[in-house]
Amino acid sequence: MPGNRRVTLADIAKRAEVHVTTVSLALRNHPRLPERTRNRIQKLAKEMEYRPDPVLQALVAYRGKVMERRNPPTLAYLTNWDTKLGWQQTTAQPEFYEGAKAKAEELGFKLDHFWMGEPGLSHKRMSKILQARGITGIVIASHRRASDVALHFDWSAFSAVKIDYFPHQPELHQVNNDQCSIIRLGMDHARKLGYRRIGAVMHRGWDHAVDHVWKAGFLVAQSMQPRSEHVPLMLFPGPEPVEAWMSETKKDEVAPLAELKKWYEKHRPEVIVSKRSFIQPCLDEMGLRVPEDVALIELFLENEDGSVAGVRQNHHAVGGLAIEILAGQLHYHKFGVPEIPTRTQVEGTWFDGATCPPRIEIPEKTCLLYTSPSPRDRQKS
């Protein structure tokens, strides 16, 4: 091209002997064009040293954001729970959706929910339904861990991002809570507050659902403590039968009292990190007061009024980031399964609370005028 003039779409169209719209579609890798045509035009654009104008792209993105659209483009929010809306009754999943919906509206998109569990609906059929509706962006979320089945779509027609870990295949860009750092954050604050024997209690299904990073985070944090202060991780129920603890309806059941009591009496943790609704009924049955007998750190903190200490997981941000990543893929016309999938981790936020107050260290030579009775003594009385 003469001088330093920027190569335009019109220049490429003239050389390729096609309409400028065809060039635009080819450079956006749009599935409407045959792959052979896309490859030919993309190769020609590279030879002509075509470079998109970032200022113009920013202007287009800005106009798309601020100008009201009569028919905003639709993104699919694809779930696969036992029932169509069963995921709305679980921890985290409703907030993922609300965060995604709010961000989609902010960026000028419409978010529609699709359920993979519709009777007779195959992966191929769902893929065709989305294409027929002109949907090219998909958020994959709220998929049951009990049915970790690969999604067989025509991925060349879609940009996609996954919230959480399931299904594992295909390997797409992923956004999830950084559960490894979340449990470490809770344990780190327990140490700062003066606690040394830190125990963790959780449902085995939670750990499975996050590819065992709960366990990994706990063990890493514990490895930095003296061995004499170690308290083994308590997972419920036992490893077998697998089918029982993988059931979604079991994941929030109360921890088994007998096992918890045996673990507590053997290891005497000063503080427990867990989900309060999961462990509190057992603590009550055992006569343990929080925080007088054992402190408690909530790993799924929802109430930030100071009554409970713990970590807010920021689920809303997970959904919003998933949409931002998806919008970026669509903006740069990235379709198909990525060659190098990425993972975006959302960290938690710590909040002090009454269930885990600062621990007062009493010098050994201090004479105690009053000692709180043990839980066993209180039960006898």
PDB file of N, CA and C in Angstrom, residues 216-268:
ATOM      1  N   ALA A 216      -6.644 -29.034  49.540  1.00  0.00           N
ATOM      2  CA  ALA A 216      -5.309 -28.531  49.219  1.00  0.00           C
ATOM      3  C   ALA A 216      -4.992 -27.266  50.006  1.00  0.00           C
ATOM      4  N   GLY A 217      -5.944 -26.345  50.051  1.00  0.00           N
ATOM      5  CA  GLY A 217      -5.726 -25.101  50.781  1.00  0.00           C
ATOM      6  C   GLY A 217      -5.531 -25.334  52.269  1.00  0.00           C
ATOM      7  N   PHE A 218      -6.327 -26.246  52.833  1.00  0.00           N
ATOM      8  CA  PHE A 218      -6.209 -26.553  54.256  1.00  0.00           C
ATOM      9  C   PHE A 218      -4.841 -27.138  54.577  1.00  0.00           C
ATOM     10  N   LEU A 219      -4.395 -28.085  53.762  1.00  0.00           N
ATOM     11  CA  LEU A 219      -3.119 -28.748  54.020  1.00  0.00           C
ATOM     12  C   LEU A 219      -1.937 -27.795  53.849  1.00  0.00           C
ATOM     13  N   VAL A 220      -2.032 -26.898  52.864  1.00  0.00           N
ATOM     14  CA  VAL A 220      -0.959 -25.924  52.674  1.00  0.00           C
ATOM     15  C   VAL A 220      -0.863 -24.997  53.880  1.00  0.00           C
ATOM     16  N   ALA A 221      -2.025 -24.482  54.332  1.00  0.00           N
ATOM     17  CA  ALA A 221      -2.021 -23.585  55.494  1.00  0.00           C
ATOM     18  C   ALA A 221      -1.517 -24.310  56.737  1.00  0.00           C
ATOM     19  N   GLN A 222      -1.939 -25.560  56.890  1.00  0.00           N
ATOM     20  CA  GLN A 222      -1.541 -26.321  58.066  1.00  0.00           C
ATOM     21  C   GLN A 222      -0.045 -26.639  58.061  1.00  0.00           C
ATOM     22  N   SER A 223       0.525 -26.802  56.859  1.00  0.00           N
ATOM     23  CA  SER A 223       1.948 -27.134  56.767  1.00  0.00           C
ATOM     24  C   SER A 223       2.836 -26.016  57.303  1.00  0.00           C
ATOM     25  N   MET A 224       2.284 -24.812  57.422  1.00  0.00           N
ATOM     26  CA  MET A 224       3.044 -23.682  57.922  1.00  0.00           C
ATOM     27  C   MET A 224       2.951 -23.548  59.442  1.00  0.00           C
ATOM     28  N   GLN A 225       2.210 -24.463  60.081  1.00  0.00           N
ATOM     29  CA  GLN A 225       2.075 -24.463  61.531  1.00  0.00           C
ATOM     30  C   GLN A 225       2.937 -25.568  62.136  1.00  0.00           C
ATOM     31  N   PRO A 226       3.320 -25.450  63.391  1.00  0.00           N
ATOM     32  CA  PRO A 226       4.042 -26.545  64.056  1.00  0.00           C
ATOM     33  C   PRO A 226       3.199 -27.815  64.045  1.00  0.00           C
ATOM     34  N   ARG A 227       3.853 -28.961  63.892  1.00  0.00           N
ATOM     35  CA  ARG A 227       3.127 -30.227  63.814  1.00  0.00           C
ATOM     36  C   ARG A 227       2.283 -30.489  65.058  1.00  0.00           C
ATOM     37  N   SER A 228       2.750 -29.993  66.205  1.00  0.00           N
ATOM     38  CA  SER A 228       2.012 -30.217  67.450  1.00  0.00           C
ATOM     39  C   SER A 228       0.647 -29.534  67.450  1.00  0.00           C
ATOM     40  N   GLU A 229       0.433 -28.558  66.538  1.00  0.00           N
ATOM     41  CA  GLU A 229      -0.829 -27.824  66.475  1.00  0.00           C
ATOM     42  C   GLU A 229      -1.764 -28.351  65.390  1.00  0.00           C
ATOM     43  N   HIS A 230      -1.339 -29.382  64.656  1.00  0.00           N
ATOM     44  CA  HIS A 230      -2.141 -29.892  63.547  1.00  0.00           C
ATOM     45  C   HIS A 230      -3.407 -30.591  64.031  1.00  0.00           C
ATOM     46  N   VAL A 231      -4.502 -30.299  63.366  1.00  0.00           N
ATOM     47  CA  VAL A 231      -5.773 -30.987  63.575  1.00  0.00           C
ATOM     48  C   VAL A 231      -6.192 -31.552  62.223  1.00  0.00           C
ATOM     49  N   PRO A 232      -6.445 -32.863  62.108  1.00  0.00           N
ATOM     50  CA  PRO A 232      -6.779 -33.441  60.796  1.00  0.00           C
ATOM     51  C   PRO A 232      -8.093 -32.897  60.241  1.00  0.00           C
ATOM     52  N   LEU A 233      -8.129 -32.765  58.926  1.00  0.00           N
ATOM     53  CA  LEU A 233      -9.339 -32.330  58.237  1.00  0.00           C
ATOM     54  C   LEU A 233     -10.436 -33.368  58.428  1.00  0.00           C
ATOM     55  N   MET A 234     -11.651 -32.901  58.737  1.00  0.00           N
ATOM     56  CA  MET A 234     -12.787 -33.807  58.936  1.00  0.00           C
ATOM     57  C   MET A 234     -13.743 -33.674  57.767  1.00  0.00           C
ATOM     58  N   LEU A 235     -13.859 -34.759  56.989  1.00  0.00           N
ATOM     59  CA  LEU A 235     -14.770 -34.782  55.843  1.00  0.00           C
ATOM     60  C   LEU A 235     -15.927 -35.723  56.131  1.00  0.00           C
ATOM     61  N   PHE A 236     -17.141 -35.302  55.764  1.00  0.00           N
ATOM     62  CA  PHE A 236     -18.334 -36.136  55.947  1.00  0.00           C
ATOM     63  C   PHE A 236     -19.042 -36.303  54.612  1.00  0.00           C
ATOM     64  N   PRO A 237     -19.712 -37.408  54.381  1.00  0.00           N
ATOM     65  CA  PRO A 237     -19.537 -38.661  55.115  1.00  0.00           C
ATOM     66  C   PRO A 237     -18.259 -39.348  54.677  1.00  0.00           C
ATOM     67  N   GLY A 238     -18.078 -40.625  55.046  1.00  0.00           N
ATOM     68  CA  GLY A 238     -16.873 -41.355  54.670  1.00  0.00           C
ATOM     69  C   GLY A 238     -16.784 -41.543  53.165  1.00  0.00           C
ATOM     70  N   PRO A 239     -15.648 -42.061  52.676  1.00  0.00           N
ATOM     71  CA  PRO A 239     -15.427 -42.204  51.234  1.00  0.00           C
ATOM     72  C   PRO A 239     -16.446 -43.078  50.526  1.00  0.00           C
ATOM     73  N   GLU A 240     -17.066 -44.012  51.211  1.00  0.00           N
ATOM     74  CA  GLU A 240     -18.015 -44.914  50.563  1.00  0.00           C
ATOM     75  C   GLU A 240     -19.372 -44.846  51.255  1.00  0.00           C
ATOM     76  N   PRO A 241     -20.478 -45.058  50.537  1.00  0.00           N
ATOM     77  CA  PRO A 241     -20.545 -45.213  49.094  1.00  0.00           C
ATOM     78  C   PRO A 241     -20.500 -43.861  48.385  1.00  0.00           C
ATOM     79  N   VAL A 242     -19.835 -43.804  47.279  1.00  0.00           N
ATOM     80  CA  VAL A 242     -19.655 -42.558  46.539  1.00  0.00           C
ATOM     81  C   VAL A 242     -20.988 -41.962  46.099  1.00  0.00           C
ATOM     82  N   GLU A 243     -21.916 -42.836  45.674  1.00  0.00           N
ATOM     83  CA  GLU A 243     -23.189 -42.348  45.141  1.00  0.00           C
ATOM     84  C   GLU A 243     -23.942 -41.512  46.167  1.00  0.00           C
ATOM     85  N   ALA A 244     -23.807 -41.841  47.430  1.00  0.00           N
ATOM     86  CA  ALA A 244     -24.563 -41.139  48.462  1.00  0.00           C
ATOM     87  C   ALA A 244     -24.089 -39.708  48.623  1.00  0.00           C
ATOM     88  N   TRP A 245     -22.776 -39.513  48.749  1.00  0.00           N
ATOM     89  CA  TRP A 245     -22.312 -38.150  48.998  1.00  0.00           C
ATOM     90  C   TRP A 245     -22.219 -37.306  47.744  1.00  0.00           C
ATOM     91  N   MET A 246     -22.352 -37.926  46.569  1.00  0.00           N
ATOM     92  CA  MET A 246     -22.352 -37.120  45.348  1.00  0.00           C
ATOM     93  C   MET A 246     -23.732 -36.584  45.022  1.00  0.00           C
ATOM     94  N   SER A 247     -24.765 -37.028  45.737  1.00  0.00           N
ATOM     95  CA  SER A 247     -26.116 -36.541  45.500  1.00  0.00           C
ATOM     96  C   SER A 247     -26.232 -35.082  45.908  1.00  0.00           C
ATOM     97  N   GLU A 248     -26.774 -34.254  45.027  1.00  0.00           N
ATOM     98  CA  GLU A 248     -26.901 -32.818  45.314  1.00  0.00           C
ATOM     99  C   GLU A 248     -27.786 -32.581  46.531  1.00  0.00           C
ATOM    100  N   THR A 249     -28.743 -33.461  46.759  1.00  0.00           N
ATOM    101  CA  THR A 249     -29.660 -33.265  47.885  1.00  0.00           C
ATOM    102  C   THR A 249     -28.981 -33.538  49.217  1.00  0.00           C
ATOM    103  N   LYS A 250     -27.791 -34.148  49.198  1.00  0.00           N
ATOM    104  CA  LYS A 250     -27.089 -34.492  50.429  1.00  0.00           C
ATOM    105  C   LYS A 250     -26.066 -33.449  50.836  1.00  0.00           C
ATOM    106  N   LYS A 251     -25.745 -32.524  49.985  1.00  0.00           N
ATOM    107  CA  LYS A 251     -24.574 -31.698  50.221  1.00  0.00           C
ATOM    108  C   LYS A 251     -24.710 -30.758  51.410  1.00  0.00           C
ATOM    109  N   ASP A 252     -25.911 -30.426  51.829  1.00  0.00           N
ATOM    110  CA  ASP A 252     -26.072 -29.512  52.950  1.00  0.00           C
ATOM    111  C   ASP A 252     -26.628 -30.196  54.187  1.00  0.00           C
ATOM    112  N   GLU A 253     -26.580 -31.537  54.213  1.00  0.00           N
ATOM    113  CA  GLU A 253     -27.116 -32.222  55.381  1.00  0.00           C
ATOM    114  C   GLU A 253     -26.220 -31.955  56.594  1.00  0.00           C
ATOM    115  N   VAL A 254     -26.781 -32.154  57.770  1.00  0.00           N
ATOM    116  CA  VAL A 254     -26.038 -31.926  59.013  1.00  0.00           C
ATOM    117  C   VAL A 254     -24.933 -32.972  59.151  1.00  0.00           C
ATOM    118  N   ALA A 255     -23.767 -32.536  59.634  1.00  0.00           N
ATOM    119  CA  ALA A 255     -22.656 -33.463  59.845  1.00  0.00           C
ATOM    120  C   ALA A 255     -23.048 -34.544  60.842  1.00  0.00           C
ATOM    121  N   PRO A 256     -22.644 -35.804  60.631  1.00  0.00           N
ATOM    122  CA  PRO A 256     -22.983 -36.895  61.557  1.00  0.00           C
ATOM    123  C   PRO A 256     -22.457 -36.612  62.959  1.00  0.00           C
ATOM    124  N   LEU A 257     -23.332 -36.673  63.940  1.00  0.00           N
ATOM    125  CA  LEU A 257     -22.999 -36.276  65.303  1.00  0.00           C
ATOM    126  C   LEU A 257     -21.913 -37.159  65.926  1.00  0.00           C
ATOM    127  N   ALA A 258     -22.057 -38.478  65.807  1.00  0.00           N
ATOM    128  CA  ALA A 258     -21.121 -39.389  66.462  1.00  0.00           C
ATOM    129  C   ALA A 258     -19.695 -39.191  65.954  1.00  0.00           C
ATOM    130  N   GLU A 259     -19.542 -39.058  64.628  1.00  0.00           N
ATOM    131  CA  GLU A 259     -18.211 -38.883  64.049  1.00  0.00           C
ATOM    132  C   GLU A 259     -17.606 -37.547  64.474  1.00  0.00           C
ATOM    133  N   LEU A 260     -18.428 -36.515  64.461  1.00  0.00           N
ATOM    134  CA  LEU A 260     -17.927 -35.195  64.827  1.00  0.00           C
ATOM    135  C   LEU A 260     -17.513 -35.161  66.297  1.00  0.00           C
ATOM    136  N   LYS A 261     -18.309 -35.779  67.143  1.00  0.00           N
ATOM    137  CA  LYS A 261     -18.010 -35.789  68.568  1.00  0.00           C
ATOM    138  C   LYS A 261     -16.692 -36.519  68.841  1.00  0.00           C
ATOM    139  N   LYS A 262     -16.494 -37.647  68.172  1.00  0.00           N
ATOM    140  CA  LYS A 262     -15.263 -38.413  68.337  1.00  0.00           C
ATOM    141  C   LYS A 262     -14.053 -37.600  67.879  1.00  0.00           C
ATOM    142  N   TRP A 263     -14.184 -36.936  66.741  1.00  0.00           N
ATOM    143  CA  TRP A 263     -13.098 -36.101  66.201  1.00  0.00           C
ATOM    144  C   TRP A 263     -12.781 -34.942  67.139  1.00  0.00           C
ATOM    145  N   TYR A 264     -13.836 -34.291  67.643  1.00  0.00           N
ATOM    146  CA  TYR A 264     -13.632 -33.127  68.506  1.00  0.00           C
ATOM    147  C   TYR A 264     -12.953 -33.525  69.818  1.00  0.00           C
ATOM    148  N   GLU A 265     -13.434 -34.586  70.443  1.00  0.00           N
ATOM    149  CA  GLU A 265     -12.873 -34.986  71.735  1.00  0.00           C
ATOM    150  C   GLU A 265     -11.435 -35.476  71.615  1.00  0.00           C
ATOM    151  N   LYS A 266     -11.063 -36.019  70.471  1.00  0.00           N
ATOM    152  CA  LYS A 266      -9.703 -36.506  70.274  1.00  0.00           C
ATOM    153  C   LYS A 266      -8.725 -35.376  69.991  1.00  0.00           C
ATOM    154  N   HIS A 267      -9.164 -34.377  69.196  1.00  0.00           N
ATOM    155  CA  HIS A 267      -8.229 -33.359  68.719  1.00  0.00           C
ATOM    156  C   HIS A 267      -8.410 -31.985  69.356  1.00  0.00           C
ATOM    157  N   ARG A 268      -9.534 -31.736  69.982  1.00  0.00           N
ATOM    158  CA  ARG A 268      -9.797 -30.497  70.712  1.00  0.00           C
ATOM    159  C   ARG A 268      -9.393 -29.231  69.934  1.00  0.00           C
TER     160      ARG A 268
END
